[in-house]
CSV table of C-alpha atoms and ligand atoms in Angstrom, one decimal:
chain,number,residue,atom,x,y,z
G,1,MET,CA,0.0,0.0,0.0
G,2,ASP,CA,1.4,3.4,-0.9
G,3,ASN,CA,1.8,6.1,1.7
G,4,LEU,CA,-1.6,7.1,3.0
G,5,ILE,CA,-0.9,10.8,3.3
G,6,ALA,CA,0.3,10.9,-0.3
G,7,ILE,CA,-2.9,9.2,-1.5
G,8,ALA,CA,-5.1,11.4,0.6
G,9,ASP,CA,-3.2,14.4,-0.9
G,10,LEU,CA,-4.5,13.4,-4.3
G,11,PHE,CA,-8.1,13.9,-3.2
G,12,LYS,CA,-7.9,17.1,-1.1
G,13,LEU,CA,-8.8,20.5,-2.3
G,14,GLN,CA,-5.7,21.9,-3.9
G,15,GLU,CA,-4.6,24.6,-1.5
G,16,ASN,CA,-5.0,22.5,1.7
G,17,LYS,CA,-2.5,20.4,3.5
G,18,VAL,CA,-3.2,16.9,4.8
G,19,LEU,CA,-2.6,16.8,8.5
G,20,GLU,CA,-3.7,13.3,9.5
G,21,VAL,CA,-5.2,10.1,8.1
G,22,LYS,CA,-6.6,7.6,10.6
G,23,LYS,CA,-8.7,4.4,10.5
G,24,PHE,CA,-12.4,5.1,10.6
G,25,GLY,CA,-15.7,3.3,11.1
G,26,SER,CA,-16.5,-0.4,11.4
G,27,GLY,CA,-17.0,-1.8,7.9
G,28,ASN,CA,-16.5,-5.5,7.1
G,29,ILE,CA,-15.5,-5.1,3.5
G,30,ASN,CA,-13.6,-1.9,2.6
G,31,HIS,CA,-10.7,-0.1,4.4
G,32,THR,CA,-11.9,3.3,5.5
G,33,PHE,CA,-9.9,6.3,6.8
G,34,LEU,CA,-10.8,9.8,8.0
G,35,VAL,CA,-8.6,12.5,6.5
G,36,THR,CA,-8.0,15.8,8.3
G,37,THR,CA,-6.7,18.8,6.4
G,38,ASN,CA,-5.9,22.3,7.4
G,39,SER,CA,-9.0,23.6,5.6
G,40,THR,CA,-11.1,26.0,7.7
G,41,THR,CA,-14.3,25.4,5.8
G,42,GLU,CA,-14.2,21.6,5.2
G,43,PRO,CA,-11.4,20.0,7.2
G,44,HIS,CA,-12.4,16.3,6.8
G,45,PHE,CA,-13.1,13.8,4.1
G,46,VAL,CA,-13.4,10.0,3.9
G,47,LEU,CA,-10.7,8.0,2.1
G,48,GLN,CA,-11.5,4.4,1.2
G,49,ARG,CA,-9.7,1.5,-0.3
G,50,LEU,CA,-12.4,-0.5,-2.1
G,51,ASN,CA,-12.3,-4.2,-1.7
G,52,THR,CA,-11.9,-5.3,-5.3
G,53,LYS,CA,-12.3,-9.0,-4.4
G,54,VAL,CA,-15.9,-8.1,-3.6
G,55,PHE,CA,-16.5,-5.3,-6.0
G,56,HIS,CA,-15.0,-6.7,-9.3
G,57,GLN,CA,-15.9,-3.6,-11.3
G,58,PRO,CA,-15.1,-0.7,-9.0
G,59,GLU,CA,-15.5,1.9,-11.8
G,60,LEU,CA,-19.1,0.8,-12.1
G,61,VAL,CA,-19.6,1.2,-8.4
G,62,MET,CA,-18.3,4.8,-8.7
G,63,ASN,CA,-20.7,5.4,-11.6
G,64,ASN,CA,-23.6,4.2,-9.6
G,65,ILE,CA,-22.7,6.4,-6.7
G,66,SER,CA,-22.5,9.4,-8.9
G,67,THR,CA,-25.7,8.6,-10.7
G,68,CYS,CA,-27.4,8.2,-7.3
G,69,CYS,CA,-26.0,11.3,-5.7
G,70,ASN,CA,-26.8,13.5,-8.7
G,71,ARG,CA,-30.4,12.3,-8.7
G,72,LEU,CA,-30.8,12.9,-4.9
G,73,ARG,CA,-29.4,16.4,-5.3
G,74,GLN,CA,-31.7,17.1,-8.3
G,75,GLU,CA,-34.8,15.9,-6.4
G,76,LEU,CA,-33.9,18.0,-3.4
G,77,GLN,CA,-33.3,21.1,-5.6
G,78,GLN,CA,-36.7,20.6,-7.2
G,79,THR,CA,-38.5,20.0,-3.9
G,80,PRO,CA,-36.4,21.3,-1.0
G,81,LEU,CA,-37.2,19.8,2.4
G,82,LYS,CA,-38.8,22.5,4.5
G,83,ASP,CA,-38.3,21.3,8.0
G,84,ARG,CA,-35.2,19.2,8.1
G,85,ARG,CA,-31.5,19.1,7.0
G,86,TRP,CA,-30.7,16.4,4.4
G,87,GLU,CA,-27.3,15.9,3.0
G,88,VAL,CA,-25.9,14.0,0.0
G,89,PRO,CA,-22.3,12.9,0.1
G,90,ARG,CA,-20.0,14.2,-2.7
G,91,VAL,CA,-17.6,12.0,-4.7
G,92,LEU,CA,-14.2,13.8,-4.8
G,93,ARG,CA,-12.1,14.2,-7.9
G,94,VAL,CA,-8.4,13.3,-8.2
G,95,LYS,CA,-6.3,16.4,-8.4
G,96,ASN,CA,-6.1,18.0,-11.9
G,97,SER,CA,-8.4,15.4,-13.4
G,98,ASP,CA,-12.0,14.3,-13.8
G,99,ARG,CA,-11.3,10.9,-12.3
G,100,THR,CA,-13.2,9.7,-9.2
G,101,TYR,CA,-10.6,7.1,-8.2
G,102,TYR,CA,-6.9,6.4,-8.0
G,103,ILE,CA,-5.2,3.0,-8.6
G,104,ASP,CA,-1.9,2.8,-6.8
G,105,SER,CA,1.2,0.8,-7.7
G,106,GLN,CA,-0.2,-2.3,-6.0
G,107,SER,CA,-3.5,-2.0,-8.0
G,108,SER,CA,-5.4,-0.9,-4.9
G,109,PHE,CA,-8.5,1.2,-5.8
G,110,TRP,CA,-8.8,4.4,-3.8
G,111,ARG,CA,-11.6,7.0,-3.7
G,112,GLY,CA,-12.5,10.0,-1.6
G,113,ILE,CA,-16.0,11.0,-0.4
G,114,SER,CA,-17.0,14.2,1.5
G,115,TYR,CA,-17.5,13.9,5.2
G,116,ILE,CA,-21.0,15.1,6.5
G,117,SER,CA,-20.1,17.6,9.1
G,118,ASN,CA,-21.9,17.8,12.5
G,119,SER,CA,-23.2,14.3,12.2
G,120,GLN,CA,-23.1,11.2,14.3
G,121,SER,CA,-23.7,7.5,13.8
G,122,PHE,CA,-24.3,4.6,16.2
G,123,ASP,CA,-23.9,0.8,15.8
G,124,THR,CA,-27.2,0.2,17.7
G,125,VAL,CA,-30.4,2.1,18.1
G,126,ARG,CA,-30.7,4.0,21.5
G,127,ASP,CA,-34.4,4.5,21.8
G,128,THR,CA,-37.7,4.6,19.8
G,129,LYS,CA,-37.1,8.2,18.7
G,130,HIS,CA,-33.8,7.1,17.1
G,131,GLY,CA,-35.7,4.1,15.6
G,132,TRP,CA,-38.2,6.4,14.0
G,133,GLU,CA,-35.4,8.5,12.5
G,134,VAL,CA,-33.7,5.4,11.1
G,135,GLY,CA,-37.0,4.4,9.4
G,136,TYR,CA,-37.6,8.0,8.2
G,137,GLY,CA,-34.0,8.1,6.8
G,138,LEU,CA,-34.5,5.0,4.7
G,139,GLY,CA,-38.0,6.1,3.6
G,140,MET,CA,-36.6,9.5,2.5
G,141,PHE,CA,-33.8,7.8,0.6
G,142,HIS,CA,-36.3,5.5,-1.2
G,143,ASN,CA,-38.6,8.5,-1.9
G,144,LEU,CA,-35.8,10.6,-3.4
G,145,ILE,CA,-34.3,7.9,-5.5
G,146,GLY,CA,-37.5,6.0,-6.4
G,147,ASN,CA,-38.1,7.7,-9.8
G,148,LEU,CA,-34.6,6.9,-11.1
G,149,ASP,CA,-34.9,4.4,-13.9
G,150,VAL,CA,-33.2,1.3,-12.6
G,151,THR,CA,-31.6,0.7,-16.0
G,152,GLN,CA,-29.4,3.6,-15.3
G,153,LEU,CA,-27.7,1.6,-12.5
G,154,ALA,CA,-25.3,-1.2,-13.1
G,155,ASP,CA,-25.5,-4.5,-11.3
G,156,THR,CA,-22.2,-4.2,-9.5
G,157,LEU,CA,-22.7,-7.2,-7.2
G,158,PRO,CA,-24.6,-9.9,-9.1
G,159,GLY,CA,-26.5,-12.2,-6.6
G,160,PHE,CA,-26.4,-9.6,-3.8
G,161,HIS,CA,-29.4,-10.3,-1.5
G,162,ILE,CA,-30.6,-13.2,-3.7
G,163,THR,CA,-31.1,-15.7,-0.9
G,164,PRO,CA,-31.4,-18.8,-3.0
G,165,ASN,CA,-28.0,-18.0,-4.6
G,166,TYR,CA,-26.4,-17.8,-1.2
G,167,LEU,CA,-28.0,-21.1,-0.3
G,168,GLN,CA,-26.6,-22.7,-3.4
G,169,ASN,CA,-23.2,-21.4,-2.7
G,170,TYR,CA,-23.5,-22.6,1.0
G,171,GLN,CA,-24.2,-26.1,-0.2
G,172,ILE,CA,-21.1,-26.1,-2.5
G,173,VAL,CA,-18.9,-24.7,0.3
G,174,LEU,CA,-20.3,-27.2,2.9
G,175,LYS,CA,-19.4,-30.1,0.7
G,176,ARG,CA,-15.8,-29.0,0.4
G,177,ALA,CA,-15.3,-27.7,4.0
G,178,LYS,CA,-13.7,-29.6,6.8
G,179,VAL,CA,-16.4,-29.0,9.4
G,180,ASN,CA,-15.4,-29.0,13.0
G,181,ASN,CA,-18.6,-30.1,14.5
G,182,SER,CA,-19.6,-28.4,17.7
G,183,SER,CA,-23.0,-27.5,19.3
G,184,LYS,CA,-22.8,-24.0,17.6
G,185,VAL,CA,-22.0,-25.4,14.2
G,186,ASP,CA,-24.7,-28.1,14.5
G,187,TYR,CA,-27.2,-25.4,15.5
G,188,CYS,CA,-26.3,-23.4,12.3
G,189,LEU,CA,-26.5,-26.5,10.0
G,190,LYS,CA,-29.9,-27.4,11.3
G,191,PHE,CA,-31.2,-23.8,11.3
G,192,ILE,CA,-30.3,-23.5,7.6
G,193,SER,CA,-31.7,-26.9,6.5
G,194,ASP,CA,-35.0,-26.3,8.3
G,195,ARG,CA,-35.5,-23.0,6.4
G,196,ALA,CA,-34.0,-23.8,3.0
G,197,ALA,CA,-37.4,-24.4,1.4
G,198,SER,CA,-38.6,-20.8,2.0
G,199,ALA,CA,-35.4,-19.1,0.9
G,200,ASP,CA,-36.8,-18.1,-2.5
G,201,ILE,CA,-40.0,-16.3,-1.5
G,202,LEU,CA,-39.0,-12.8,-2.6
G,203,GLU,CA,-37.3,-14.0,-5.8
G,204,THR,CA,-40.4,-16.0,-6.7
G,205,ALA,CA,-42.6,-12.9,-6.1
G,206,ARG,CA,-40.3,-10.9,-8.4
G,207,GLU,CA,-40.4,-13.5,-11.1
G,208,ARG,CA,-44.2,-13.5,-10.9
G,209,GLY,CA,-44.2,-9.7,-11.3
G,210,GLU,CA,-45.5,-9.1,-7.8
G,211,LEU,CA,-42.4,-7.2,-6.8
G,212,LYS,CA,-40.4,-4.9,-9.0
G,213,LEU,CA,-36.8,-3.9,-9.2
G,214,ARG,CA,-36.1,-0.4,-8.0
G,215,PRO,CA,-33.0,1.5,-7.0
G,216,ILE,CA,-31.9,0.3,-3.6
G,217,HIS,CA,-29.3,1.3,-1.0
G,218,GLY,CA,-28.3,-2.3,-0.3
G,219,ASP,CA,-26.8,-1.9,3.1
G,220,PRO,CA,-29.1,0.4,5.3
G,221,LYS,CA,-27.8,-0.8,8.6
G,222,VAL,CA,-28.1,1.5,11.6
G,223,ASN,CA,-24.6,3.0,11.4
G,224,ASN,CA,-25.1,4.0,7.7
G,225,ILE,CA,-27.9,6.3,8.7
G,226,LEU,CA,-26.4,9.6,10.0
G,227,LEU,CA,-28.0,11.8,12.6
G,228,ASP,CA,-27.5,15.5,13.1
G,229,ARG,CA,-25.5,16.0,16.3
G,230,GLN,CA,-27.9,18.7,17.7
G,231,THR,CA,-31.3,17.6,16.5
G,232,GLN,CA,-30.6,13.9,16.4
G,233,GLN,CA,-32.7,13.8,13.2
G,234,ALA,CA,-31.7,11.5,10.3
G,235,ILE,CA,-29.8,13.6,7.8
G,236,ALA,CA,-28.1,11.3,5.3
G,237,LEU,CA,-27.6,7.7,4.2
G,238,ILE,CA,-23.9,6.9,3.6
G,239,ASP,CA,-22.0,3.9,2.3
G,240,LEU,CA,-23.5,3.9,-1.2
G,241,ASP,CA,-21.3,1.1,-2.7
G,242,THR,CA,-24.3,-1.3,-2.9
G,243,VAL,CA,-26.7,1.2,-4.6
G,244,LYS,CA,-28.0,-0.8,-7.5
G,245,PRO,CA,-31.2,-2.3,-8.9
G,246,GLY,CA,-32.9,-4.6,-6.3
G,247,LEU,CA,-36.1,-5.0,-4.2
G,248,ILE,CA,-36.8,-2.4,-1.6
G,249,HIS,CA,-37.7,-5.4,0.6
G,250,TYR,CA,-34.0,-6.1,0.8
G,251,ASP,CA,-33.5,-2.6,2.3
G,252,ILE,CA,-36.4,-2.7,4.6
G,253,GLY,CA,-35.6,-6.2,5.9
G,254,ASP,CA,-31.9,-5.3,6.3
G,255,CYS,CA,-32.7,-2.1,8.1
G,256,LEU,CA,-35.0,-3.8,10.6
G,257,ARG,CA,-32.7,-6.8,11.2
G,258,SER,CA,-30.0,-4.3,12.0
G,259,ALA,CA,-32.0,-1.8,14.0
G,260,CYS,CA,-34.2,-4.1,16.1
G,261,ASN,CA,-31.3,-6.0,17.5
G,262,LEU,CA,-30.3,-4.0,20.5
G,263,LEU,CA,-27.4,-6.3,21.3
G,264,GLY,CA,-25.8,-5.5,18.0
G,265,GLU,CA,-24.2,-7.7,15.3
G,266,GLU,CA,-21.0,-8.4,17.1
G,267,THR,CA,-22.3,-9.4,20.6
G,268,SER,CA,-20.8,-12.5,22.1
G,269,ASN,CA,-24.1,-12.8,24.1
G,270,TRP,CA,-25.8,-14.4,21.1
G,271,GLN,CA,-28.1,-16.6,23.2
G,272,ASN,CA,-30.0,-13.4,24.3
G,273,VAL,CA,-30.4,-11.8,21.0
G,274,TYR,CA,-34.0,-10.8,20.2
G,275,PHE,CA,-36.0,-8.7,17.8
G,276,ASP,CA,-37.4,-5.7,19.6
G,277,LEU,CA,-41.0,-5.1,18.6
G,278,ASP,CA,-41.3,-1.5,19.9
G,279,LEU,CA,-38.4,-0.5,17.8
G,280,ALA,CA,-39.9,-2.2,14.8
G,281,ARG,CA,-43.0,-0.2,15.3
G,282,SER,CA,-41.2,3.1,15.4
G,283,ILE,CA,-39.0,2.3,12.5
G,284,LEU,CA,-41.9,1.3,10.3
G,285,GLN,CA,-43.9,4.4,11.4
G,286,GLY,CA,-40.9,6.6,10.5
G,287,TYR,CA,-40.4,4.8,7.1
G,288,LEU,CA,-44.1,4.9,6.2
G,289,SER,CA,-44.4,8.6,7.1
G,290,VAL,CA,-42.4,9.4,4.0
G,291,ALA,CA,-42.6,6.2,1.8
G,292,LYS,CA,-46.0,6.6,0.3
G,293,PHE,CA,-45.3,4.5,-2.8
G,294,LEU,CA,-45.8,1.0,-1.4
G,295,THR,CA,-48.3,-1.2,-3.3
G,296,SER,CA,-50.4,-3.8,-1.7
G,297,ASN,CA,-48.0,-6.5,-2.9
G,298,ASP,CA,-45.2,-4.6,-1.3
G,299,TYR,CA,-47.0,-4.8,2.0
G,300,ARG,CA,-47.7,-8.4,1.5
G,301,TYR,CA,-44.1,-9.4,1.5
G,302,LEU,CA,-42.8,-7.1,4.3
G,303,TYR,CA,-42.9,-9.7,7.1
G,304,GLU,CA,-41.1,-12.3,4.9
G,305,ALA,CA,-38.4,-9.7,4.0
G,306,ILE,CA,-37.7,-9.0,7.6
G,307,ARG,CA,-37.4,-12.7,8.4
G,308,LEU,CA,-35.4,-13.5,5.3
G,309,LEU,CA,-32.8,-10.8,5.6
G,310,ALA,CA,-31.8,-11.9,9.1
G,311,PHE,CA,-31.6,-15.5,7.9
G,312,GLU,CA,-29.7,-14.5,4.8
G,313,LEU,CA,-27.0,-12.6,6.6
G,314,GLY,CA,-26.6,-15.5,9.1
G,315,LEU,CA,-26.3,-17.8,6.1
G,316,ARG,CA,-23.7,-15.5,4.5
G,317,PHE,CA,-21.6,-15.3,7.7
G,318,PHE,CA,-21.8,-19.0,8.3
G,319,THR,CA,-20.8,-19.8,4.7
G,320,ASP,CA,-17.8,-17.5,5.1
G,321,TYR,CA,-16.8,-19.2,8.3
G,322,LEU,CA,-16.9,-22.6,6.6
G,323,ALA,CA,-15.0,-21.1,3.6
G,324,GLY,CA,-12.2,-19.8,5.8
G,325,ASN,CA,-13.2,-16.1,6.2
G,326,ILE,CA,-12.6,-14.9,2.7
G,327,TYR,CA,-15.3,-12.3,2.4
G,328,PHE,CA,-16.0,-10.6,5.7
G,329,GLN,CA,-13.0,-9.3,7.6
G,330,VAL,CA,-12.5,-11.0,11.0
G,331,LYS,CA,-10.4,-10.3,14.1
G,332,TYR,CA,-10.6,-13.9,15.3
G,333,PRO,CA,-11.3,-17.2,13.4
G,334,GLU,CA,-14.7,-17.9,14.9
G,335,GLN,CA,-16.0,-14.3,14.5
G,336,ASN,CA,-18.1,-15.2,11.4
G,337,LEU,CA,-19.6,-18.2,13.3
G,338,ASN,CA,-20.5,-15.9,16.2
G,339,ARG,CA,-22.0,-13.4,13.8
G,340,ALA,CA,-24.1,-16.1,12.1
G,341,LEU,CA,-25.4,-17.3,15.5
G,342,VAL,CA,-26.5,-13.7,16.3
G,343,GLN,CA,-28.5,-13.4,13.0
G,344,PHE,CA,-30.0,-16.9,13.4
G,345,LYS,CA,-31.2,-16.0,17.0
G,346,LEU,CA,-32.7,-12.8,15.6
G,347,ALA,CA,-34.4,-14.7,12.8
G,348,GLN,CA,-35.8,-17.2,15.3
G,349,SER,CA,-37.2,-14.3,17.4
G,350,ILE,CA,-38.8,-12.8,14.3
G,351,GLU,CA,-40.4,-16.1,13.5
G,352,VAL,CA,-41.8,-16.4,17.1
G,353,GLN,CA,-43.3,-12.9,16.8
G,354,LYS,CA,-44.7,-13.4,13.3
G,355,GLY,CA,-48.3,-12.5,14.3
G,356,ALA,CA,-47.3,-9.4,16.2
G,357,ILE,CA,-45.0,-8.2,13.4
G,358,LYS,CA,-47.7,-8.7,10.8
G,359,ASN,CA,-50.1,-6.7,12.9
G,360,LEU,CA,-47.6,-3.8,13.0
G,361,ILE,CA,-47.2,-3.9,9.3
G,362,HIS,CA,-51.0,-3.9,8.6
G,363,SER,CA,-52.1,-1.5,11.4
S,1,LIG,C1,-21.1,-5.7,4.9
S,1,LIG,O1,-18.8,-3.7,5.0
S,1,LIG,P1,-20.1,-3.3,5.5
S,1,LIG,O2,-20.1,-3.4,7.0
S,1,LIG,O3,-20.6,-1.9,5.0
S,1,LIG,C2,-22.0,-6.3,3.8
S,1,LIG,C3,-23.4,-6.1,4.1
S,1,LIG,C4,-23.7,-6.7,5.5
S,1,LIG,C5,-22.8,-6.1,6.5
S,1,LIG,C6,-23.1,-6.7,7.9
S,1,LIG,C7,-21.0,-5.5,0.2
S,1,LIG,O4,-21.2,-4.3,4.9
S,1,LIG,O5,-24.2,-6.8,3.1
S,1,LIG,O6,-25.1,-6.5,5.8
S,1,LIG,O7,-21.5,-6.3,6.2
S,1,LIG,N1,-21.6,-5.6,2.5
S,1,LIG,C8,-21.4,-6.3,1.4
S,1,LIG,O8,-22.5,-6.0,8.8
S,1,LIG,O9,-21.4,-7.5,1.3
S,2,LIG,MG1,-21.6,-1.4,3.3
């Protein structure tokens, strides 16, 4: 990896000096840094090394981000929000060029994104007010981007959130893996085989034409929805790498599985993980207060989306554990097994509360 300061220097506004580059955030895929410069107006920006083992066509990822951000800005210009701050990240250009990325001597792919000032993010939701804001944030994003023709976005991650594909891959990996059987591993194996038959419910609905592809965020977990430091209102969605055509159900399910788990994705206390119904209520209320475009078919599949996305992420983590941790970064070898157990416990809690969740959706 080339010198971080020298790379950051390529993305800064010309007259400023880079003072510091330090690790930032808690992503599982890319390497993220916060750059501080001596600018008095905009001292920070975010520098990222994109994981090109995951994103095989990083140029297309950058195109999607630009298309998305341009559309968000256009919509906000046409219909400015009256009572709330809303920010759209900016893709930074490489010095003296029009390019939005830099490839270093080791073929690493670098890009710079503006930092949203006076903002805050949390890994877990603190209370129902925060939950409402998380829902509102996702609803606002879907609302602003909803009219963008999906054909303008490239499919930068084929198979992303297609649960039956993850299942197929899991079966291949399982055949090849040397499985160290333990009670945790056995729990995961059984959890998956018991639910394999219902893995294609959203994809089947899409094939039948009941659900339609729309622009999606792809990763609307709690810490990707920024709050204003003073008002604690949602003001931006960040981490736009997975913006692409998809089902909004992936986003809604992913947001709820992330936000309604108060113990968080990384807890070692996986036995006590549960899906918090009060938070689900406020998130859905926040979402539905802005997202007025849902059809009756959209409503019909919301419960399944919530259940499926928790199951799917557990399946993805468990598969990666079996494959030797090649996709999600880990700090210790069993981390992806632990993460899988957290998501499976969450999915189980969703299943147990099916009636109550459906009541929330249809109330
Ligand atoms: C990954 O790297 P990060 O944290 O932004 C993953 C998401 C998962 C998430 C779980 C491209 O996102 O799908 O929900 O981890 N992103 C990709 O924490 O696979
Ligand atoms: Mg992400």
